[in-house]
XYZ file of C-alpha atoms in Angstrom:
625
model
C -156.783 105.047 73.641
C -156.155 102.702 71.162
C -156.276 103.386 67.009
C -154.916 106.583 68.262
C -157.957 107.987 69.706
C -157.205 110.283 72.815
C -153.562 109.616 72.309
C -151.744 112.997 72.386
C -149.849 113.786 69.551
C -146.224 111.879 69.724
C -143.338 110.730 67.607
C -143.197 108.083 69.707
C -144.634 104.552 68.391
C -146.917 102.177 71.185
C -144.971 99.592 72.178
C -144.911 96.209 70.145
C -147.045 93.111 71.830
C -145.823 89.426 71.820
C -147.152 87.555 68.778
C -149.076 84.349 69.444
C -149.193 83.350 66.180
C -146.621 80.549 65.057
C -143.261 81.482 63.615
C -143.093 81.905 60.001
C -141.025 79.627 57.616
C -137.976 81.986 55.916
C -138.548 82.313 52.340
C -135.163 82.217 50.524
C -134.373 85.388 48.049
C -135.361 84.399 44.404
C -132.115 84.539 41.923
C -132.769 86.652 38.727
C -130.374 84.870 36.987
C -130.025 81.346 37.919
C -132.192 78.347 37.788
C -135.417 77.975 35.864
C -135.942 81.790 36.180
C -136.261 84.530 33.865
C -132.467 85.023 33.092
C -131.073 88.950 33.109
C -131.918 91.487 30.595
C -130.898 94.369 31.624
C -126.787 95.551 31.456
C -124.872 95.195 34.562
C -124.433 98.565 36.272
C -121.545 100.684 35.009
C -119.827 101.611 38.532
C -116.621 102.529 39.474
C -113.901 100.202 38.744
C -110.044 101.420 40.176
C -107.438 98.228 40.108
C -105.878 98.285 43.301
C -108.721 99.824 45.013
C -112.137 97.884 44.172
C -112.649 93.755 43.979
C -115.735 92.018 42.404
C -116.896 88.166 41.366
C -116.324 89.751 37.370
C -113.156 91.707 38.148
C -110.908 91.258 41.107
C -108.775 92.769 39.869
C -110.740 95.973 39.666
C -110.008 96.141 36.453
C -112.862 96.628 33.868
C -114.298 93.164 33.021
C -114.839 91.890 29.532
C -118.425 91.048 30.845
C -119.368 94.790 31.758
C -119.202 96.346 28.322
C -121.140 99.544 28.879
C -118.564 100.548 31.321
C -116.439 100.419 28.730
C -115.813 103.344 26.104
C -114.934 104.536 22.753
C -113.772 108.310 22.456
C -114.399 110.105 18.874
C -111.972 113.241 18.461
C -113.167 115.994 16.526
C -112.076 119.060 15.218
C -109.973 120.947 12.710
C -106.278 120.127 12.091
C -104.465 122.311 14.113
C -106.455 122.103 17.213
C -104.606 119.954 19.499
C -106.423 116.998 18.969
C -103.176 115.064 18.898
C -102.322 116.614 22.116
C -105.248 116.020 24.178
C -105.338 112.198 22.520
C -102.228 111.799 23.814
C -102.941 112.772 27.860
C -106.109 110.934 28.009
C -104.403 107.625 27.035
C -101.369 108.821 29.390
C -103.886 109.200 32.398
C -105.571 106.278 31.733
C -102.987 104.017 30.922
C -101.629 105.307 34.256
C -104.755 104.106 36.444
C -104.479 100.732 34.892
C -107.302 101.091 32.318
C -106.352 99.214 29.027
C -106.053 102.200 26.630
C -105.065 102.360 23.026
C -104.758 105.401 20.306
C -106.090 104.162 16.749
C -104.525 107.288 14.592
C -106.870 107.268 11.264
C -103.963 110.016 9.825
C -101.625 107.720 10.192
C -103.784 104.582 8.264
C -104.547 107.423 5.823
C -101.035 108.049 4.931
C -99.896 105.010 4.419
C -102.673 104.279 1.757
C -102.023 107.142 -0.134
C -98.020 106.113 -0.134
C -96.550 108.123 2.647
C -94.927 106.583 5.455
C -95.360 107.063 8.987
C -94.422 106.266 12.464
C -96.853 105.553 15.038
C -96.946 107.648 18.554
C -96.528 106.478 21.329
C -99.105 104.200 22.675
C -101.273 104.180 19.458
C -101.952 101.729 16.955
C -99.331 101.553 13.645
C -100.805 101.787 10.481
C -100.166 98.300 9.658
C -100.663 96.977 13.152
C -100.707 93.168 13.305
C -103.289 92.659 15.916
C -106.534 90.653 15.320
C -108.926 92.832 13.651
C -112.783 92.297 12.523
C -113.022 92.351 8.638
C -116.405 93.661 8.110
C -117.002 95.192 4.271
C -117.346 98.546 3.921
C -120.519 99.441 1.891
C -120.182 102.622 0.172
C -122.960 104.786 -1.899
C -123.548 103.465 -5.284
C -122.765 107.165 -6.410
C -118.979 106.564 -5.539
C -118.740 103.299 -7.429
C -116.572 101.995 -5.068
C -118.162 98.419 -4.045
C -116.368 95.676 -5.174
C -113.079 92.858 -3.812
C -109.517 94.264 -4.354
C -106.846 92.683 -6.392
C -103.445 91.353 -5.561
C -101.916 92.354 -8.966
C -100.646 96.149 -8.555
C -98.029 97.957 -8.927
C -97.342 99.302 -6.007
C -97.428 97.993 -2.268
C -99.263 100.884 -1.023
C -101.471 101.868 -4.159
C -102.171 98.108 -3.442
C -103.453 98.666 0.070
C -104.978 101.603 -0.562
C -106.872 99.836 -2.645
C -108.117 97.195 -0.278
C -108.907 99.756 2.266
C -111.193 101.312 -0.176
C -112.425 97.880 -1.507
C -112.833 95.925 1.747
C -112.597 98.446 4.437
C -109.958 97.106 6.403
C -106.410 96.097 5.207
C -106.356 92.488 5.406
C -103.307 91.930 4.003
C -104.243 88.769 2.565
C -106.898 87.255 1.607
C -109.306 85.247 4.246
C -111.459 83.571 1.983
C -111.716 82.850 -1.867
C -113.672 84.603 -4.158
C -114.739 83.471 -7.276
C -113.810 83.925 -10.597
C -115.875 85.711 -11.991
C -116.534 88.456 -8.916
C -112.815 88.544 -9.317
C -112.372 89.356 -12.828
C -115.604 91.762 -12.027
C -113.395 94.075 -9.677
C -110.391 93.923 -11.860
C -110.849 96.954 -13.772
C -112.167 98.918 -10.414
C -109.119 97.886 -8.805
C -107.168 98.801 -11.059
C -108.451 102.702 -11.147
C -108.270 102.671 -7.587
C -104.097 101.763 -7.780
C -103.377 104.111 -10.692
C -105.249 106.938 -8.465
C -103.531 106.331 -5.057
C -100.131 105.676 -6.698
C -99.836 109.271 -7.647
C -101.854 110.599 -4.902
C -100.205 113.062 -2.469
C -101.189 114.603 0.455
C -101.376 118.235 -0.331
C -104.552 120.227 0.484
C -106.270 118.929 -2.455
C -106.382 114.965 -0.679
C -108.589 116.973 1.976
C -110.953 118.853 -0.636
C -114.724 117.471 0.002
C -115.146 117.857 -3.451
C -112.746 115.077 -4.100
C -114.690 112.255 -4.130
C -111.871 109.727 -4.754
C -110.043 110.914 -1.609
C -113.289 111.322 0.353
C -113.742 107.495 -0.054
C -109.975 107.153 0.734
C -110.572 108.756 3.804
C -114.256 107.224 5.107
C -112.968 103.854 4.333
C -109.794 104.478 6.191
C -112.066 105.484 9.206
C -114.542 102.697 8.944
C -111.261 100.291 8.755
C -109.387 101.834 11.920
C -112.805 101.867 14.099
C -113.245 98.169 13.452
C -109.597 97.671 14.984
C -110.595 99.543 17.957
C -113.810 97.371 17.862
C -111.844 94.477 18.271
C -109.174 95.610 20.900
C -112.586 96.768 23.324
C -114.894 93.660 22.896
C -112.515 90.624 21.784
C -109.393 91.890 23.374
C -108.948 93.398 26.913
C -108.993 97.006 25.718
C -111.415 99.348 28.074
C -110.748 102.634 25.976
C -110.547 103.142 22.790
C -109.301 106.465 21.348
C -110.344 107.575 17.513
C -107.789 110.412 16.702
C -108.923 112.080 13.412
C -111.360 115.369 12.903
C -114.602 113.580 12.053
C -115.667 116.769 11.417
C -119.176 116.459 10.267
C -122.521 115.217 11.809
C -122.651 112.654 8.496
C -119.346 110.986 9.567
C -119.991 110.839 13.356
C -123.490 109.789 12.771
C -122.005 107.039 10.698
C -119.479 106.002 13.057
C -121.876 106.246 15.892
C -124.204 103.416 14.335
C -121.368 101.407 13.246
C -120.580 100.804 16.976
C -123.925 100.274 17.953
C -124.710 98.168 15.489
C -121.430 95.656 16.496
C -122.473 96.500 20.465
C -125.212 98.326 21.920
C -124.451 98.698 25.022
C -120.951 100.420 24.031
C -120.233 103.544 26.075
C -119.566 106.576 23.086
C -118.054 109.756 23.875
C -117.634 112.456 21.698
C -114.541 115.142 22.274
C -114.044 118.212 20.280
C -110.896 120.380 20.505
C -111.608 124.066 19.427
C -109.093 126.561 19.347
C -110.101 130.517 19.294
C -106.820 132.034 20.159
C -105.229 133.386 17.175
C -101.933 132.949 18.437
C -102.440 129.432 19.432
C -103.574 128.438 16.428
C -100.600 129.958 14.492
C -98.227 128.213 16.504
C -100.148 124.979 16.515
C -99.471 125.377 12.800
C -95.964 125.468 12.996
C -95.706 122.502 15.185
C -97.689 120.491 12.211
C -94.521 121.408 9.455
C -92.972 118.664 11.869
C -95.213 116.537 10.862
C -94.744 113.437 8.450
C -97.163 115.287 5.834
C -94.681 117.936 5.592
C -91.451 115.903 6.778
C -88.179 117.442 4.620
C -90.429 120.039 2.759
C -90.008 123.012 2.650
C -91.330 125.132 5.459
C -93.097 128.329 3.517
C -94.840 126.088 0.700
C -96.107 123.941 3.147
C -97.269 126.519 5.527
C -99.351 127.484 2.705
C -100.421 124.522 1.980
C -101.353 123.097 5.512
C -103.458 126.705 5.466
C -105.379 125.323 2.474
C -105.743 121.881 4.103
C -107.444 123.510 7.190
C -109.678 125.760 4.582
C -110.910 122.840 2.777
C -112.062 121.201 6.352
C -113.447 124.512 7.708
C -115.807 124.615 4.427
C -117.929 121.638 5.784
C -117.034 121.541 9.583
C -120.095 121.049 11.517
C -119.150 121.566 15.056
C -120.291 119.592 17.916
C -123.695 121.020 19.791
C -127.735 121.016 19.227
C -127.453 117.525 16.741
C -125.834 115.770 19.321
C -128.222 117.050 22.321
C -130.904 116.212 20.215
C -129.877 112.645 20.033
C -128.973 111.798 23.062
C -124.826 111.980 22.332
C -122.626 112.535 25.009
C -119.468 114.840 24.583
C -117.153 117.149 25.589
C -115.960 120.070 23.938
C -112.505 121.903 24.908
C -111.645 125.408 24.453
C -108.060 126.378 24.202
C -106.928 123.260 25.551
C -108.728 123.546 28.831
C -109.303 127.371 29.141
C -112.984 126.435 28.739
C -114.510 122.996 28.894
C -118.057 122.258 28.241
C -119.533 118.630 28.781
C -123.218 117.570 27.671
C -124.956 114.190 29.158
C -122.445 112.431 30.821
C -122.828 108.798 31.705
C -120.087 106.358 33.213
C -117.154 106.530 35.398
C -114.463 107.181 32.434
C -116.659 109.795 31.149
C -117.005 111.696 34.343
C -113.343 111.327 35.347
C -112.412 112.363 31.704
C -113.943 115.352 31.858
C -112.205 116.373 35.163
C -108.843 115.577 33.927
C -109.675 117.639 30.923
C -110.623 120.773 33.168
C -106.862 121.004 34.427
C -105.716 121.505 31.346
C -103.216 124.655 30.476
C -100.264 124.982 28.499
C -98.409 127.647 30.892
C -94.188 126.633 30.652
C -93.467 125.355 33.446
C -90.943 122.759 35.243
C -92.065 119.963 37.338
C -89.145 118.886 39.654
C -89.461 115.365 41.356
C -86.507 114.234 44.020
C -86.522 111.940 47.016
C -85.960 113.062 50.610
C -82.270 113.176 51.724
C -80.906 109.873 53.536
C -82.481 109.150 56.885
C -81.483 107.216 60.016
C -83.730 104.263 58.638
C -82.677 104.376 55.000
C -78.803 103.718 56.648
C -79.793 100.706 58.270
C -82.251 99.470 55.752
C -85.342 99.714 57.463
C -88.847 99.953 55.782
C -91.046 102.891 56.581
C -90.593 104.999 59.366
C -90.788 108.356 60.118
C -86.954 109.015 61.257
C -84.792 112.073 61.049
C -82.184 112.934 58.726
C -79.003 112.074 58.733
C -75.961 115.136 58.453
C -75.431 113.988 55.161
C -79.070 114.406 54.645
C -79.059 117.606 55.468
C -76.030 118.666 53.872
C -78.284 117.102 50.398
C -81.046 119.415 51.246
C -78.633 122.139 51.571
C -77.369 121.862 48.479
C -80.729 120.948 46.577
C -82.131 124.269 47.825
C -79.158 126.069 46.410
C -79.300 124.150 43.179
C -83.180 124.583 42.350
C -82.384 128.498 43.013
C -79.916 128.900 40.362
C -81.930 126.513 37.760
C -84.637 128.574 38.136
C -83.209 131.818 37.841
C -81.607 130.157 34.468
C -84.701 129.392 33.234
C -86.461 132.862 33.576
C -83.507 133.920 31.513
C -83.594 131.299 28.968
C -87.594 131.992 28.354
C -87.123 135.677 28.161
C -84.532 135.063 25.176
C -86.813 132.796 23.750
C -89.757 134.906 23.717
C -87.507 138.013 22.099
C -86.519 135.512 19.427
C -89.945 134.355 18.745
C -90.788 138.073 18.189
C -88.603 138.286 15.209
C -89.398 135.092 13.916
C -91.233 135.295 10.378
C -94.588 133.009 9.989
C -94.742 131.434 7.369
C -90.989 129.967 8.474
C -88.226 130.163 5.909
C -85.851 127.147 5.072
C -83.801 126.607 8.098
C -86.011 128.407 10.951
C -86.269 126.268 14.020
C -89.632 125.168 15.471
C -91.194 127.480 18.157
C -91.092 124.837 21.117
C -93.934 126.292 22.801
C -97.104 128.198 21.942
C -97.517 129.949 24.809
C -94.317 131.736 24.390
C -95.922 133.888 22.367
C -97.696 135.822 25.051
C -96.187 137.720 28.146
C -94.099 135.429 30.901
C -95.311 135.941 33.902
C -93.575 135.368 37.154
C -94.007 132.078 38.122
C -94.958 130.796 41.666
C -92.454 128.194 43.076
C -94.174 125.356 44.738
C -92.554 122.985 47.306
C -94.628 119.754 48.635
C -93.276 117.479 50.814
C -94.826 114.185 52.891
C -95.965 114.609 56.453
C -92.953 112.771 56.862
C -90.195 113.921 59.222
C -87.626 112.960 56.377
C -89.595 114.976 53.510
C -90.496 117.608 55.283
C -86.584 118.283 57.259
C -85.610 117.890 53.124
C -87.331 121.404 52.556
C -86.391 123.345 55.363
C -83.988 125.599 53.574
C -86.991 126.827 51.192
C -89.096 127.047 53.733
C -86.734 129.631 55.454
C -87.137 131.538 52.024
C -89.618 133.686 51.032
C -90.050 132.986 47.943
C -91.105 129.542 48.109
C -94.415 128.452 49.129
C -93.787 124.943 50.834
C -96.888 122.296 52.023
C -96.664 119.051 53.370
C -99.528 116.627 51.656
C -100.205 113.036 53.384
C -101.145 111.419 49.837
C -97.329 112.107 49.093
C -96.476 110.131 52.050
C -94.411 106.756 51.814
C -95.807 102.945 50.782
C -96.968 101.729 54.346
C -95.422 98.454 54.778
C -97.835 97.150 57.450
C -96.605 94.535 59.518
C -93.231 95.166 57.912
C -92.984 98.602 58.591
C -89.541 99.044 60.057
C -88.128 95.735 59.161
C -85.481 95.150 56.609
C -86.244 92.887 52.971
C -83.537 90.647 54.643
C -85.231 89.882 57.395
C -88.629 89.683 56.029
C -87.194 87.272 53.546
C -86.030 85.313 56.579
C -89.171 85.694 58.953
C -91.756 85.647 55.861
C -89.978 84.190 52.787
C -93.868 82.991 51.046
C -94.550 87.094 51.163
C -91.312 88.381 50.447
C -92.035 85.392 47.182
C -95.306 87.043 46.792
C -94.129 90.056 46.366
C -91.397 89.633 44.105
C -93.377 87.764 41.266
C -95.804 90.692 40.775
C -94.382 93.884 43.217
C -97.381 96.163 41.796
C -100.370 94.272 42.719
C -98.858 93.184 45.912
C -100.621 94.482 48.868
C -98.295 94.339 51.846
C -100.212 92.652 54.704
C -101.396 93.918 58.304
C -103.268 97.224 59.235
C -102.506 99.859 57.003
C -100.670 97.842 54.506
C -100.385 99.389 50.919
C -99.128 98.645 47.104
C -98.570 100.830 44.415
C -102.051 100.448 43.034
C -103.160 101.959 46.174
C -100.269 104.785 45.809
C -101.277 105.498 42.411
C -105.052 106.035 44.022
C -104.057 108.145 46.134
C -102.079 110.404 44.238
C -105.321 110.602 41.343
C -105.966 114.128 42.818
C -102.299 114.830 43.050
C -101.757 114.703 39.165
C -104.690 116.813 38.280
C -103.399 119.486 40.423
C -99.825 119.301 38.846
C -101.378 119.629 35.872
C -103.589 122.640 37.039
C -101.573 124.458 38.819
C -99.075 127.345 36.005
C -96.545 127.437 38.928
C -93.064 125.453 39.074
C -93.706 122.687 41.918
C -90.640 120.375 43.450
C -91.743 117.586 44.826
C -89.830 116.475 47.816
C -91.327 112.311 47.778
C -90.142 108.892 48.755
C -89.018 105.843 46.659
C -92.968 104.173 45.616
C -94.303 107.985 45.444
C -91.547 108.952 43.018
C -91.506 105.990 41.092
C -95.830 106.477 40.197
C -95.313 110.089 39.563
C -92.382 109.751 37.410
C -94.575 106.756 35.325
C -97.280 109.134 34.779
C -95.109 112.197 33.588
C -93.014 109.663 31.406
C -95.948 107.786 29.646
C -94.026 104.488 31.448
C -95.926 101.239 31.133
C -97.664 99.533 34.144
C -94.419 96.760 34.127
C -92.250 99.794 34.685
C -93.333 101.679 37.775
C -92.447 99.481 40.623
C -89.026 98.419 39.401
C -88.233 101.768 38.121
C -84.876 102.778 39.262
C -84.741 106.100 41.494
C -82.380 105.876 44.232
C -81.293 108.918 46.915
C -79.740 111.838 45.615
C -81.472 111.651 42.091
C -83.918 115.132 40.765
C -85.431 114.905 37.661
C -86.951 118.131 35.946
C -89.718 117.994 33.674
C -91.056 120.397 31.648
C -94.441 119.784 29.462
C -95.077 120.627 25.906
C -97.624 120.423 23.647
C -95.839 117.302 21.322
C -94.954 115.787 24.807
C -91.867 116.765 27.538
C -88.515 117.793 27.697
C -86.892 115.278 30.562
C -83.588 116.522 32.290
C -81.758 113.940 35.264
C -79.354 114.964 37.361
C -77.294 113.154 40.112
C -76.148 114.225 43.654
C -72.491 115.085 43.722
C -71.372 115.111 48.012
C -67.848 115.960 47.248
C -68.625 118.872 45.053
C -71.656 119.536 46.564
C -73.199 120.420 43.376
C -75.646 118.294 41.111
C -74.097 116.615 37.887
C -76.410 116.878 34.776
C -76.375 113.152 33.154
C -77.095 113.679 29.104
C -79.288 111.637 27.656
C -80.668 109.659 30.834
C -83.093 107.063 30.260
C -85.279 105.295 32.571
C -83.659 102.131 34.181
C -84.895 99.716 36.059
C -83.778 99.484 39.519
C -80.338 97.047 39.888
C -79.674 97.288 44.269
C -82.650 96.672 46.291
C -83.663 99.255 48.639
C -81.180 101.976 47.568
């Protein structure tokens, strides 16, 4: 029977005898990295990290850790001029300045610009073009067919022919010199120098400065890149940077190659993502067009010439534009390529966290006009006595606000069917190229049909959200759901106290929270902060920016206050002090060079909301309003 011979076949395992033998000693585990063994080779894994929401020895703070470099990443843009690079740039740092991530825009255009002579201000959340932070000054080495190696001079005549030449020279604008050079190299590079100022003093930025047969502005342009990457070099691995955005069209497998080993060869282990915007729709792409004659390339020119002109610029790219595709599969390049700003999106070889979640932010993309309405509930039993949390009813005057909201979102949207039908009739007459005078299109969907929009209303499961939306919900013609991830900051063992008396019963906390209110994690079961609110609502963004449908959202104080930071590009000190007390609605409505931003304030004796022009974001001045 035993050995398994004449023991019917069984799952069952024979039953384990006492051992006789002595116990064994426990052997300890063996550290990889300590002691007097083999220290560790290999990186440290690249796995989620969400302040708020993960802890570790190398980050507890959850944020990304200066030790885990490959979870860290640099993004290359590519792609013609026109394509909504710019755009796209712009919500990925958004989103990921949002979730806490250290994010930065390095805009090559706008280094470019200023070495050729032509001012320029900086978007939001990117680098300037003369930005003071600590950069690495590595020299650029150039092809001895461009006779372009060399130090650059002081003595010119012009401050930016001056830096344009010590982009070229150096590449990177030190400013000043960091070490001497002697004499004779000096007097050496005088006479290069020199030809480099006299070319960029008189060099403009017409469709010529973009020709690839223009050698002198091709070197412009390279060293420019080489220069900016090294300041994004600098923010990821000496400074606390975690993504680094490279906004410019790199638009051939020679540059990208070439900016792909110059990362690798300052940090291997360097995450490197490659994203190309492509734009097939005709009409897009003319009104992308349009919105460039804004730009500072074209600022107070006239509108036709430069139409023409920017149509040259994009011809002289499109003769050597290598898209992205079989090079980069071939070598083992990640990247993501976007079709009509998120009507397709196609993604080869992903590999990290901010890659992955990149790529699903991407795929919500669409440019549909829309409004985006965010309010809090209307006063509750709790909010009159100053309790935390709760799920209470409204008060009358509550309901009287949810009254009159209902009746106030009806007629503002009925105004703005009307306003976009005008719009789209004037658009119809409107000449391209634009003549002197002609207004901007302010949206490039406009040019197709307007279709009737959808009119979303989402509430919290709480009793206060949800009693808010009762009038739509009696109408037709508003779809209303009630989402728990829109549900109030739990409190924990503070929920229904007031901050007086947990001042008075737990001053060290009520301390605690005030020094740093968006890290703070309230205590006891349950107990949340706003990094955890702004993890929760992750999925609630991306399907606000999905959706082509108006949506109101019906929220509380913490919920509004994270929503409102993402839609308004707010920094992280802003969203837990940010002011947004009862009977405030904010509309927002997105557009491709960012959002038009409406506020409007509850009015009980008129019943009515009061439009307040030119509302900024405050910070919040009465506690618990």
């Amino acid at each position: 029977m035993y050995n398994g011979v004449g023991h019917p076949l069984s799952d069952t395992p024979y039953a384990s005898f006492p051992s006789t033998a002595s116990n064994s000693p426990r052997l300890m585990p063996i550290r990889q990295n300590s002691g007097d063994s083999t220290p560790r080779l290999r990186p440290h894994p690249s796995t989620l990290n969400i302040p708020g929401l993960t802890m570790s020895k190398a980050s507890p703070d959850g944020k990304i850790s200066k030790r885990d470099v490959s979870s860290k990443l640099v993004i290359i843009m590519v792609g013609l001029p026109a394509r909504g690079k710019s755009y796209i740039t712009k919500k990925m740092h958004r989103y990921l300045s949002w979730q806490q991530h250290e994010t930065r825009i390095f805009n090559v255009g706008n280094r470019r610009r200023v070495a050729a002579g032509i001012g320029t201000n900086s978007a939001p959340g990117s680098t300037s073009a003369l930005s003071p932070q600590k950069q690495r000054a590595q020299s650029l080495k150039v092809d001895e067919t461009e006779s372009l190696n060399g130090t650059a001079t002081d003595a010119a005549n012009s401050a930016h022919a001056a830096q344009a030449a010590r982009i070229i020279l150096h590449g990177v604008d030190s400013g000043s010199r960091e070490k001497a050079v002697d004499d004779d190299t000096e007097r050496a590079s005088e006479n290069k120098s020199d030809r480099v100022t006299q070319a960029t003093t008189s060099m403009d930025q017409t469709a010529d400065f973009f020709d690839p047969q223009n050698t002198m502005a091709a070197a412009i342009r390279e060293a420019v890149a080489i220069s900016t990457l090294d300041e994004l070099l600098a923010f990821i691995l000496e400074g606390d940077g975690s993504v680094g955005i490279l906004d410019a069209t790199n638009s051939t497998i020679a540059r990208r190659q070439k900016l792909f080993n110059h990362i690798k060869e300052r940090e291997p282990k360097l995450g490197i993502l490659f994203v190309e915007s492509v734009c097939e729709d005709e009409k897009l792409l003319e009104a992308n067009m349009r919105l460039k004659l804004r730009g500072p390339d074209y600022k107070d020119k006239d509108p036709e010439s430069s139409y023409e002109d920017f149509k040259l610029r994009v011809a002289a790219y499109e003769s050597a534009y290598e898209p992205l595709g079989e090079y980069e599969e071939k070598n083992n390049m990640q990247y993501i390529k976007m079709i009509d700003v998120g009507r397709k999106v196609v993604h080869h070889q992903l590999s990290g966290f901010l890659a992955g979640g990149i790529a699903s932010y991407l795929s919500t993309f669409n440019l549909s006009p829309r409004q985006i309405w965010i309010t809090r509930h209307g006063k509750s039993k709790d909010n009159q006595i100053g309790k935390l949390g709760g799920d209470s009813d409204l008060t009358e005057s509550g309901i009287l606000y949810a009254q009159v909201l209902y009746n106030f979102v009806t007629v503002k949207r009925k105004e703005w069917e009307v306003d976009q039908r005008n719009k789209i009739m004037q658009l119809e007459n409107m000449p391209v190229p634009q003549r002197p005078g002609d207004n901007t299109p302010p949206y490039p969907e406009l040019l197709g049909d307007l279709d009737t929009k959808n009119f979303c209303v989402w509430t919290s499961m709480l009793k206060r959200s949800v009693q808010t939306a009762a009038f739509f919900d009696e109408d037709e013609d508003y779809d209303v759901k009630n989402w728990a991830m829109l549900n109030e900051l739990n409190a924990g063992m503070f929920e229904g106290l007031t901050y007086e008396e947990i001042a008075k019963s737990h001053p060290e906390e009520y301390a605690k929270r005030a020094i740093n209110k968006l890290t703070y994690i309230y205590p006891g079961v349950g107990g949340e902060g706003y990094l955890q609110v702004i993890g929760r609502l992750k999925d609630m963004v991306r399907e606000i920016e999905r959706i082509k449908d108006h949506v109101l959202i019906i929220g509380h104080r913490s919920v509004s206050r994270v929503l409102m930071a993402y839609f308004m590009d707010l920094t992280r000190d802003d969203i837990a002090d940010l002011d947004v007390p009862l009977g405030m609605l904010f509309v927002i409505e997105p557009k491709p060079y960012g959002i038009d931003f409406h506020a409007y304030k509850y009015n009980e004796q008129q019943q009515w909301f009061d439009e307040l022009p030119n509302y900024k974001p405050q910070k919040e001045t009465e506690k618990g309003n």
